[in-house]
GROMACS .gro file of C-alpha atoms in nm:
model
  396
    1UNK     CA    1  -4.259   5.889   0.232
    2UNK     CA    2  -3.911   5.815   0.291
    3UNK     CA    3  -3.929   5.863   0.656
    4UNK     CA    4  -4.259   5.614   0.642
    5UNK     CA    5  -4.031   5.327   0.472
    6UNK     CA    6  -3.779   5.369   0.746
    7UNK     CA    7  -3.985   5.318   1.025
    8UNK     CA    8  -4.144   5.015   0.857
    9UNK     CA    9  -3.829   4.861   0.771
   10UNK     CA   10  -3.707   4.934   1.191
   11UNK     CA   11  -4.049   4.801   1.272
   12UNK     CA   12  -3.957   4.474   1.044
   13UNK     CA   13  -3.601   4.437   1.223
   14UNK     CA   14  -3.657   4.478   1.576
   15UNK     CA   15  -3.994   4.224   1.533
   16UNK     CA   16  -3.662   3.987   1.407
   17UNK     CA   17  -3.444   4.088   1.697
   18UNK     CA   18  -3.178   4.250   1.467
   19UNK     CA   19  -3.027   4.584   1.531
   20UNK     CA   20  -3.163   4.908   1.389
   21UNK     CA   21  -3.103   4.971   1.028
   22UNK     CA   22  -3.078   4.589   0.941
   23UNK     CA   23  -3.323   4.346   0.818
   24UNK     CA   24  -3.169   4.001   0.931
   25UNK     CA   25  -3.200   3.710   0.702
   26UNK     CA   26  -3.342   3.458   0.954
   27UNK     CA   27  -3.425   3.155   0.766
   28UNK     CA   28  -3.280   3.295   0.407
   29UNK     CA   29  -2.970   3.058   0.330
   30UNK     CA   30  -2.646   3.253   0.283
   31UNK     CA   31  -2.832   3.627   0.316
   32UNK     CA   32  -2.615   3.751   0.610
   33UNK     CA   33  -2.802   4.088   0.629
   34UNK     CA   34  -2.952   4.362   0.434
   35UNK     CA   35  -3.062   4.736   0.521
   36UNK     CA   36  -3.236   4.979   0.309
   37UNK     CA   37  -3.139   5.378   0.304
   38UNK     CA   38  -3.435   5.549   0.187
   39UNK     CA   39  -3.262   5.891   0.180
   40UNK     CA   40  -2.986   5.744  -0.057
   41UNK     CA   41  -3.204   5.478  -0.219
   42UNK     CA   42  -2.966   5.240  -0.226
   43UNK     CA   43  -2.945   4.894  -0.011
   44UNK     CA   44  -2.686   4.734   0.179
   45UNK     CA   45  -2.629   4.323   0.174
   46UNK     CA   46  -2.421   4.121   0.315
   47UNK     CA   47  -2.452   3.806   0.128
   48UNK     CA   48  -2.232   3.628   0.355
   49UNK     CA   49  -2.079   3.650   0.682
   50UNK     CA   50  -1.719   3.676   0.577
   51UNK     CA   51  -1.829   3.877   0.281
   52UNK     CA   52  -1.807   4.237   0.251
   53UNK     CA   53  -2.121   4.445   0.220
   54UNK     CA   54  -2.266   4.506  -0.111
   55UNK     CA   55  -2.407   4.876  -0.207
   56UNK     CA   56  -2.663   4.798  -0.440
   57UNK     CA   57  -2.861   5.101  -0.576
   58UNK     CA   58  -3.200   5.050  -0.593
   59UNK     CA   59  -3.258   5.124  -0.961
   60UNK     CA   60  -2.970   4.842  -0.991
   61UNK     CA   61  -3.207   4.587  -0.796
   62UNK     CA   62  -3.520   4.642  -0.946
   63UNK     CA   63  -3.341   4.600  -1.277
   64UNK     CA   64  -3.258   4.249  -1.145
   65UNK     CA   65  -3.643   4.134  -1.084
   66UNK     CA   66  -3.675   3.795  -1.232
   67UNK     CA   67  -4.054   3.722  -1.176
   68UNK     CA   68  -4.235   3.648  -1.525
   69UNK     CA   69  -4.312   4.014  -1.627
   70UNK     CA   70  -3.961   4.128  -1.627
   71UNK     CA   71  -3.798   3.800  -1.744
   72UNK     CA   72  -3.810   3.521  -1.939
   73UNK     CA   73  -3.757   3.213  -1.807
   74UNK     CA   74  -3.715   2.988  -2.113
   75UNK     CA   75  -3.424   3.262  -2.248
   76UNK     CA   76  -3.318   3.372  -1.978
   77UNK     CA   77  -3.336   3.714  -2.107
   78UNK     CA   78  -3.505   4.036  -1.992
   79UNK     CA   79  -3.807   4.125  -2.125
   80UNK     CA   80  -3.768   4.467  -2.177
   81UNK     CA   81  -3.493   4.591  -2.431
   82UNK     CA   82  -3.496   4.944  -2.246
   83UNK     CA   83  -3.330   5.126  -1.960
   84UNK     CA   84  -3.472   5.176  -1.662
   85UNK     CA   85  -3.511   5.486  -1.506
   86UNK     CA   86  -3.484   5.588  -1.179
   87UNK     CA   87  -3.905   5.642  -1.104
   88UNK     CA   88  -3.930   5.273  -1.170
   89UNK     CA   89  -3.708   5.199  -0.842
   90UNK     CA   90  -3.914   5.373  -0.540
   91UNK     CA   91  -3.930   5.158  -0.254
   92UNK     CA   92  -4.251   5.080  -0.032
   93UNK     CA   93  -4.114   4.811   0.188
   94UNK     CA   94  -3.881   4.539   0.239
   95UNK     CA   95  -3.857   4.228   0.372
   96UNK     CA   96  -3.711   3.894   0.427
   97UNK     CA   97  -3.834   3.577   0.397
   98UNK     CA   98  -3.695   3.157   0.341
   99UNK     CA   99  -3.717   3.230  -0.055
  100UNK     CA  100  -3.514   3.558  -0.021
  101UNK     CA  101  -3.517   3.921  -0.004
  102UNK     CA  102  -3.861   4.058  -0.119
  103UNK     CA  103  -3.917   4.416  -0.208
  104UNK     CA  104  -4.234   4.591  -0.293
  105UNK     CA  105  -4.184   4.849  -0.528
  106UNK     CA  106  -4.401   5.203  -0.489
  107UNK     CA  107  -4.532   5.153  -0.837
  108UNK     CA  108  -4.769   4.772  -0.680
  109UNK     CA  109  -4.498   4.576  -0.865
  110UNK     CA  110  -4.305   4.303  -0.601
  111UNK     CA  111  -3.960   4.168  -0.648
  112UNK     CA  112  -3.853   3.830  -0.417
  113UNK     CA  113  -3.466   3.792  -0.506
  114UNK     CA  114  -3.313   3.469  -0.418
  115UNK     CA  115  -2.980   3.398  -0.277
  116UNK     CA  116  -2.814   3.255  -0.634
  117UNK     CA  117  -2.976   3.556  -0.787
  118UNK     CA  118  -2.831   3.797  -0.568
  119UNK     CA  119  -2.515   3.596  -0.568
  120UNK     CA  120  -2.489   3.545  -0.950
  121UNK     CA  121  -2.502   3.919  -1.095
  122UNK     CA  122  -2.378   4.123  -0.764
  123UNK     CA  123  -2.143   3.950  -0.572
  124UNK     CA  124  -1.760   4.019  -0.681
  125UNK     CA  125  -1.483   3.810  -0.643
  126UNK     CA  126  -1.363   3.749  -0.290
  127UNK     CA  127  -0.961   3.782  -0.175
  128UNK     CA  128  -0.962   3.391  -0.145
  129UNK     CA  129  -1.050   3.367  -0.510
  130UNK     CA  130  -0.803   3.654  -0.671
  131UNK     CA  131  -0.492   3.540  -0.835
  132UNK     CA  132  -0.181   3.471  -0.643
  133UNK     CA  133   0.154   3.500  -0.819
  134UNK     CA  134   0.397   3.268  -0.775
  135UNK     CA  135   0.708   3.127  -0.908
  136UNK     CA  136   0.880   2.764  -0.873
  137UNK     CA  137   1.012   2.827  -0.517
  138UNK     CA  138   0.657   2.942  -0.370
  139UNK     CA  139   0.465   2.685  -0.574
  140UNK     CA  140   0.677   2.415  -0.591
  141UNK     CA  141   0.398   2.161  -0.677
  142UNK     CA  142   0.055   2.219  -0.893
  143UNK     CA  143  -0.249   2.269  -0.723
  144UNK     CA  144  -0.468   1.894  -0.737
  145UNK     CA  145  -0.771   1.742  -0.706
  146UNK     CA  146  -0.909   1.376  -0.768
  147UNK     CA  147  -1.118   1.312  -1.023
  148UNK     CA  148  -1.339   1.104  -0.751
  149UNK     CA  149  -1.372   1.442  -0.568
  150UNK     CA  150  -1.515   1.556  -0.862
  151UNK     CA  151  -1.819   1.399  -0.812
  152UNK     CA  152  -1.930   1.684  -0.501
  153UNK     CA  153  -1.974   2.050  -0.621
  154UNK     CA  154  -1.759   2.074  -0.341
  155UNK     CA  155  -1.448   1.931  -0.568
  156UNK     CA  156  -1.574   2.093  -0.855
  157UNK     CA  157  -1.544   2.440  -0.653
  158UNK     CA  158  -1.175   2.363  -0.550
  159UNK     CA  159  -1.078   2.321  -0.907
  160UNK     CA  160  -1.250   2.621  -1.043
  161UNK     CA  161  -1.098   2.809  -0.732
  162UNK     CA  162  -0.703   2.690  -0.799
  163UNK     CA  163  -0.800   2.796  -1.147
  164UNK     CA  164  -0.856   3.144  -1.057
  165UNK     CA  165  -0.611   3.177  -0.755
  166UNK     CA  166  -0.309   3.050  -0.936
  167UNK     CA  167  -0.444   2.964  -1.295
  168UNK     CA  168  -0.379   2.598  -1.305
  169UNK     CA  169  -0.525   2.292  -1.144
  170UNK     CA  170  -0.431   1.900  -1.205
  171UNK     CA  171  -0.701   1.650  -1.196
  172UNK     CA  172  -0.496   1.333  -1.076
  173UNK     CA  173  -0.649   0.940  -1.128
  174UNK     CA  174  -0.889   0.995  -1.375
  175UNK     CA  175  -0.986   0.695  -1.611
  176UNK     CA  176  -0.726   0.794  -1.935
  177UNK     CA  177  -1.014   0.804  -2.192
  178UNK     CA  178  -1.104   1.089  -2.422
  179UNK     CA  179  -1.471   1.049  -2.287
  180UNK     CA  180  -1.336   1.130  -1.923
  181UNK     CA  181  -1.191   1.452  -2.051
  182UNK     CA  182  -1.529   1.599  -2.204
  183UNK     CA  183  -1.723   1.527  -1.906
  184UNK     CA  184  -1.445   1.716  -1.695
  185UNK     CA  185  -1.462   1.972  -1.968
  186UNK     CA  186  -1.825   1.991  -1.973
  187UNK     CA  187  -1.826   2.083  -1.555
  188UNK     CA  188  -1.602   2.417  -1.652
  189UNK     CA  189  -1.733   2.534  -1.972
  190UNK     CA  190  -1.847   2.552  -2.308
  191UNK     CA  191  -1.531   2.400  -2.561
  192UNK     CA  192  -1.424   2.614  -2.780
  193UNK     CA  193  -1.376   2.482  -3.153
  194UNK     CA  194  -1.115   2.636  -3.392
  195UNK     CA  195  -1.144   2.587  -3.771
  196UNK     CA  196  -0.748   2.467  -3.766
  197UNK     CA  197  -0.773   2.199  -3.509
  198UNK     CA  198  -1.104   2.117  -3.496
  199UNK     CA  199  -1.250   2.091  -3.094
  200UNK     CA  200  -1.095   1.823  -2.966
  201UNK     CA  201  -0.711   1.723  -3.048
  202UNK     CA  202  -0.563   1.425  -3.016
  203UNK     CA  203  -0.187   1.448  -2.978
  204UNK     CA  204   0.029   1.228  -3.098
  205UNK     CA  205   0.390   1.266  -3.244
  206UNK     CA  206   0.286   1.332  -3.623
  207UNK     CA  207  -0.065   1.319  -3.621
  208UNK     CA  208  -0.033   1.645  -3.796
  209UNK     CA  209   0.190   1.833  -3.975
  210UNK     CA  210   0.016   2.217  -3.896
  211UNK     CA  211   0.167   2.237  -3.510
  212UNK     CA  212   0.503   2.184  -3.342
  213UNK     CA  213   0.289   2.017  -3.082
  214UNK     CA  214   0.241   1.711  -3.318
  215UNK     CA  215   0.670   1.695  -3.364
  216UNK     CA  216   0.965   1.559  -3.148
  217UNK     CA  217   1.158   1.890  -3.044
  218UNK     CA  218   1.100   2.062  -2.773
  219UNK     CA  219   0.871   2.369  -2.738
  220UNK     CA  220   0.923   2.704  -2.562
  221UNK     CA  221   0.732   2.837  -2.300
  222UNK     CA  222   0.403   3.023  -2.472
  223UNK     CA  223   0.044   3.083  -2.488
  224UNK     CA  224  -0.155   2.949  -2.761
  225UNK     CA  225  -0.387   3.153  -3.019
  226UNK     CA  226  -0.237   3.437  -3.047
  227UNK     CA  227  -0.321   3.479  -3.408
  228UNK     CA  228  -0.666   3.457  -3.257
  229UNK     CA  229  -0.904   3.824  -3.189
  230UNK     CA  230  -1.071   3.616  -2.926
  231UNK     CA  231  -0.815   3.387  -2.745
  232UNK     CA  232  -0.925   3.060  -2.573
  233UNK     CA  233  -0.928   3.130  -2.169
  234UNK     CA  234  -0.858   2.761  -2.057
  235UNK     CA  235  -0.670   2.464  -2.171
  236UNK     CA  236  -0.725   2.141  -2.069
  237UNK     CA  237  -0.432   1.837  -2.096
  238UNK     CA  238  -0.534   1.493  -2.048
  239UNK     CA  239  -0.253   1.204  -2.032
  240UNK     CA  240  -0.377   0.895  -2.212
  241UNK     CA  241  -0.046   0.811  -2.250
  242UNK     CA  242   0.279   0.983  -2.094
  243UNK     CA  243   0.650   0.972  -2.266
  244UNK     CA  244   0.904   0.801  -2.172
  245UNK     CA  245   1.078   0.945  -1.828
  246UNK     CA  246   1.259   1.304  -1.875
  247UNK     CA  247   1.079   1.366  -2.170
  248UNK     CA  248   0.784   1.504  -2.263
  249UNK     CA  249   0.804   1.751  -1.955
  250UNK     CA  250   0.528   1.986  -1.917
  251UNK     CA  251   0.611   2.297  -1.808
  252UNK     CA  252   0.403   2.627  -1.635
  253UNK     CA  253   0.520   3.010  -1.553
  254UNK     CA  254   0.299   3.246  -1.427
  255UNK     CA  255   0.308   3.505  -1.655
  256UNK     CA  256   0.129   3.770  -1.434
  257UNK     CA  257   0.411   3.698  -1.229
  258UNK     CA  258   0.711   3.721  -1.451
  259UNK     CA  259   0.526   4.116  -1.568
  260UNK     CA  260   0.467   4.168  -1.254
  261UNK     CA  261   0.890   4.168  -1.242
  262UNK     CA  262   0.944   4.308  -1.532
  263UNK     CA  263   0.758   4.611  -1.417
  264UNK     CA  264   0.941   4.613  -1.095
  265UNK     CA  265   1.266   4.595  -1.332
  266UNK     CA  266   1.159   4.826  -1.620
  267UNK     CA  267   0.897   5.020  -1.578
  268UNK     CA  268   0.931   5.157  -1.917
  269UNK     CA  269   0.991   4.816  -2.090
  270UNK     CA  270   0.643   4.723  -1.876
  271UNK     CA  271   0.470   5.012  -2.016
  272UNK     CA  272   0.633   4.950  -2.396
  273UNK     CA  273   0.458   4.606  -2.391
  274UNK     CA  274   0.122   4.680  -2.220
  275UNK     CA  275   0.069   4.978  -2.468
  276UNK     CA  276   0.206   4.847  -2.825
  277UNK     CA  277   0.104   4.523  -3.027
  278UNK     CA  278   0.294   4.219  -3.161
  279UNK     CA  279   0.189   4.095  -3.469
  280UNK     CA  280   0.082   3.701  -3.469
  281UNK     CA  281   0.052   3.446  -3.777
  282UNK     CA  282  -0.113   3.149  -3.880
  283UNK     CA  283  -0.062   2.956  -4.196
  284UNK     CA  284  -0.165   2.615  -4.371
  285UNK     CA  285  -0.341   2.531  -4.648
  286UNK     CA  286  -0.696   2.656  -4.543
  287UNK     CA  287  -0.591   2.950  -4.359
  288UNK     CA  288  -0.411   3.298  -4.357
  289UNK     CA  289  -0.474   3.406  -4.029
  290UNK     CA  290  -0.334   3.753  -3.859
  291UNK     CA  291  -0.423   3.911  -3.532
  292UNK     CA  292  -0.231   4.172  -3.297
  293UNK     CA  293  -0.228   4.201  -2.969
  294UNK     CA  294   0.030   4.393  -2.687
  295UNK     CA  295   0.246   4.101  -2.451
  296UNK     CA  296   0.083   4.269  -2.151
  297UNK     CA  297  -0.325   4.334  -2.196
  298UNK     CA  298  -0.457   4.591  -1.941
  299UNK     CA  299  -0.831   4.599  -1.887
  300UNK     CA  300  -0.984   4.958  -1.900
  301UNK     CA  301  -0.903   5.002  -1.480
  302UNK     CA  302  -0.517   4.953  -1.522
  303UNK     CA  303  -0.496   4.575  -1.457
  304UNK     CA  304  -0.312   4.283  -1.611
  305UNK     CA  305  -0.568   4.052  -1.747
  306UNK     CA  306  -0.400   3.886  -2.039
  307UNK     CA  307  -0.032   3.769  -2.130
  308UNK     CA  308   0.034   3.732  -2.526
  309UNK     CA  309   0.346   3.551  -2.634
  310UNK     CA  310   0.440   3.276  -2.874
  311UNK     CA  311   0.740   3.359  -3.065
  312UNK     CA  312   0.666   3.099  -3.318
  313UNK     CA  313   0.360   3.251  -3.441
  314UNK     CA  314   0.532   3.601  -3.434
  315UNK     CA  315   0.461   3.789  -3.714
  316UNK     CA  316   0.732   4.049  -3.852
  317UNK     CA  317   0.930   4.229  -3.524
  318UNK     CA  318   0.838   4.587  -3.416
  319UNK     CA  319   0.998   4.865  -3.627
  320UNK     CA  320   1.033   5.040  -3.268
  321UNK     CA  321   1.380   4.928  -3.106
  322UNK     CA  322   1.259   5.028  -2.797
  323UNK     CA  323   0.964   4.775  -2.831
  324UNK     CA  324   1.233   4.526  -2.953
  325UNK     CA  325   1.438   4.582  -2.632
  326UNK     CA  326   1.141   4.517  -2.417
  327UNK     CA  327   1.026   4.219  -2.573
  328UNK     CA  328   1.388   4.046  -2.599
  329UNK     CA  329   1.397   4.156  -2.224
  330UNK     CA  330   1.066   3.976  -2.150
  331UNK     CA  331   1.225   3.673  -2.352
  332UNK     CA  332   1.529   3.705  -2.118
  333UNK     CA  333   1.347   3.656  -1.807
  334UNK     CA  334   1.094   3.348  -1.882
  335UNK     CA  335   1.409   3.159  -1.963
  336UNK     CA  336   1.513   3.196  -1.603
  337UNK     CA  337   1.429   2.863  -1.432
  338UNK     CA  338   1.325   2.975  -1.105
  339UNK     CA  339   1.018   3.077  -1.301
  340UNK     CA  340   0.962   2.742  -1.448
  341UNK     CA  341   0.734   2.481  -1.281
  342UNK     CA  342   0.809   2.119  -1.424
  343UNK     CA  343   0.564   1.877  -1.458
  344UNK     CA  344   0.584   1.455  -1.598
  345UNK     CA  345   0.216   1.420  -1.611
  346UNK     CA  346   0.092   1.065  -1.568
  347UNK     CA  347  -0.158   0.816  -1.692
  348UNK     CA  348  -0.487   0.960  -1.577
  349UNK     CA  349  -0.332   1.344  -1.490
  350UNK     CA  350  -0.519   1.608  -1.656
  351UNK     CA  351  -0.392   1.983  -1.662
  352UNK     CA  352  -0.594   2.252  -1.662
  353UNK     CA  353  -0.470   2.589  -1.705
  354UNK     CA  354  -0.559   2.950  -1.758
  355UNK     CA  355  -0.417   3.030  -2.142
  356UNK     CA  356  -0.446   3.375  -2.107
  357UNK     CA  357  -0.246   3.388  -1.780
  358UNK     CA  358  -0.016   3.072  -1.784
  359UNK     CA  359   0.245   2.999  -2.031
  360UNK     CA  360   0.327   2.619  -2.097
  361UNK     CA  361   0.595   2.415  -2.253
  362UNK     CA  362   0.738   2.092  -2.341
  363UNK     CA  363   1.051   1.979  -2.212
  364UNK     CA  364   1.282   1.717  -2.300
  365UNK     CA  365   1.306   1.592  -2.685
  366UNK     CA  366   1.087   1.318  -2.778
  367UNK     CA  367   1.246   0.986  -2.922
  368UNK     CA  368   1.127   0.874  -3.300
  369UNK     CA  369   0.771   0.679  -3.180
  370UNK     CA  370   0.725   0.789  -2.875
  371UNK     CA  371   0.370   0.675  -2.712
  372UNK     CA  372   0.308   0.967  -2.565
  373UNK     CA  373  -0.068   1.075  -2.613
  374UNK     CA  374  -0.250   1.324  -2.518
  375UNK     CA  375  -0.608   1.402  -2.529
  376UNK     CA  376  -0.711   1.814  -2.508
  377UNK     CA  377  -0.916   2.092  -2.633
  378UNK     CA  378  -1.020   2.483  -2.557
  379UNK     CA  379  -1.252   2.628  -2.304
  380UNK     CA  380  -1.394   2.969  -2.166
  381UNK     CA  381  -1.407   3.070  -1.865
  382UNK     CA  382  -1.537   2.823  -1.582
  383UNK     CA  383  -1.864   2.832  -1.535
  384UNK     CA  384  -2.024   3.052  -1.233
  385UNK     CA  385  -2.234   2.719  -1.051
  386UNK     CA  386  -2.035   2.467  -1.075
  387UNK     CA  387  -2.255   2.095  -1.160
  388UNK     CA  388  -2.061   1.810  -1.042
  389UNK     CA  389  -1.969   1.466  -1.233
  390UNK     CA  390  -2.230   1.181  -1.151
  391UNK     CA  391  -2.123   0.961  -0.841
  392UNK     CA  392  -2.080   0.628  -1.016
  393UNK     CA  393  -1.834   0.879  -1.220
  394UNK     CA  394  -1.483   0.784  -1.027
  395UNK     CA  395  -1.573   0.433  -1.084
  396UNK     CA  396  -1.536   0.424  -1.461
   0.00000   0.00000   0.00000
């Protein structure tokens, strides 16, 4: 049988003109290639040209059929509620077509996966798209785009793309109204609500009395909700009205950076914070709110993939002085300036940036009345097809 498939699937590619052991795309948008191993049962795709190859077993494929018997296309779910096993994924032939790749399953079932389909659940992210650290002298300016450019998918991609390459991304001459923010917000991502501010804020020097962000002083550098289990990913910034020159500063550090120091400094400081928790607070009225989690979150693989640190939310210190020492030396180096990227944000200027990676702060005291107002409010994670604002958007 297996031998069979193989010479059906080098009778399909050398009808196309393609080299042995591929089945070229032709016609199929984006679909740079794709080969089946019988003797392996696994396939090979090449979703792009300058991607790298995908090994995609075929259990994992057939799992991914989205015609009407194995999904549901009002949910969106599968459905089945079991899994698969691996006499459901024998392969009779393959093939390519305009609509996608179409496989025909030994059982008479048939499979056509599109391009977004195939794009959506198996494609990783590429090295253009991974984050770059940086610090003030290699990123000396944020990352932009124009809110008119957000009318193309084509902007909307740059933005999401500076938001995963070096976690922040201005959006400069945007109309400064409240309702330009939530349709920006609404191209990235679901807003997140909390029950202590509500979903959207609306900053202004004592609006509220629950938040050094509502006062005159200045604020450290820090990442917000830590007295949160589930922090919010993104933040989003949008000037309605900036403060007075020299005041009011916002300002960014990479915090995957800054660890990524620290470890090269102290390993065993870098270890202390990835592997113990800090304790984080939130008080008022209505709440009692307590949540730990270490400086440094590793994901199960080894990787940095969270920084947690707001020393005014701090709980009660670590009885460990070891952990102490760590932390204070943490403290030590985000205080160093060449970390530190400084920006006045202007009429129209919205900031986007990643809260679990970035750590922000306000620089430069507020005067007694300052106008400075500022429109914001949570989000997750950008969303994986970016929509794009409507084009009689940039002339609101």
């Amino acid at each position: 049988m297996a031998c069979a498939i193989l010479g059906r699937i080098k009778a399909l590619q050398l009808a196309a003109g393609g080299r042995a052991g591929t089945l070229r795309s032709g016609r199929c948008r984006l679909v740079h290639s794709a080969s089946f191993d019988a003797a392996l049962s696994s396939f090979e795709l090449q979703l792009r040209q300058e991607s790298k190859p995908l090994q995609v077993p075929a259990l994992v494929l057939r799992d991914l059929c989205q015609c009407e018997v194995c999904w549901d296309p009002e949910s969106h779910q599968r459905q089945s509620a079991r899994v698969p096993t691996g006499e459901f994924a024998k392969v009779a032939s393959v093939s390519t077509s305009a609509a996608g790749l179409q496989v025909q399953w030994a059982d008479g079932h048939a499979s056509c996966f599109s391009t977004s389909v195939l794009q959506r659940f198996l494609q990783k992210e590429d090295d253009l798209s991974r984050p770059h650290f940086w610090d003030r002298a290699s990123l000396p300016e944020p990352p932009q785009v124009t809110y008119a450019e957000l009318t193309d998918a084509s902007g909307v991609q740059a933005l999401t793309r500076e938001l995963c390459v070096h976690g922040i991304c201005v959006v400069r001459s945007a109309p400064a109204t409240a309702e330009t923010a939530e349709a920006v917000g609404e191209l990235l991502g679901a807003k997140r609500a909390t029950s202590m501010f509500g979903t959207v804020w609306d900053l202004r020097v004592g609006e509220l009395d629950n938040d050094s962000a509502y006062g005159l002083e200045e604020i450290e550098h820090h990442t917000d909700g830590c007295y949160l289990q589930q922090r919010p990913p993104l933040q989003l910034f949008h000037c309605i009205q900036p403060s007075a020159p020299g005041t009011g500063v916002s300002s960014l550090i990479d915090g995957f950076a800054v660890a990524h120091e620290l470890r090269r400094l102290d390993e065993m400081a870098y270890d202390m914070l990835t592997k113990h928790p800090v304790s984080y607070q939130f008080q008022d009225e209505r709440h009692d709110i307590v949540a730990e989690h270490p400086v440094l979150q590793l994901d199960l693989c080894g990787d940095l993939v969270a920084v947690h640190w707001n020393n005014y939310d701090r709980a009660a210190l670590p009885r460990d002085p070891a952990h102490v020492t760590a932390m204070r030396l943490w403290d030590s180096l985000i205080q160093e300036e060449r970390w530190h990227l400084d920006i006045q944000l202007q009429r129209g200027d919205m900031l986007i940036i990643d809260n679990l990676r970035l750590l922000h702060a306000r620089k430069g005291r507020l005067v007694p009345g300052s106008p400075r107002h500022f429109v914001g409010f949570y989000l997750d994670m950008p969303i994986r097809t970016p929509r794009a604002l409507p084009r009689d958007a940039a002339s609101w």
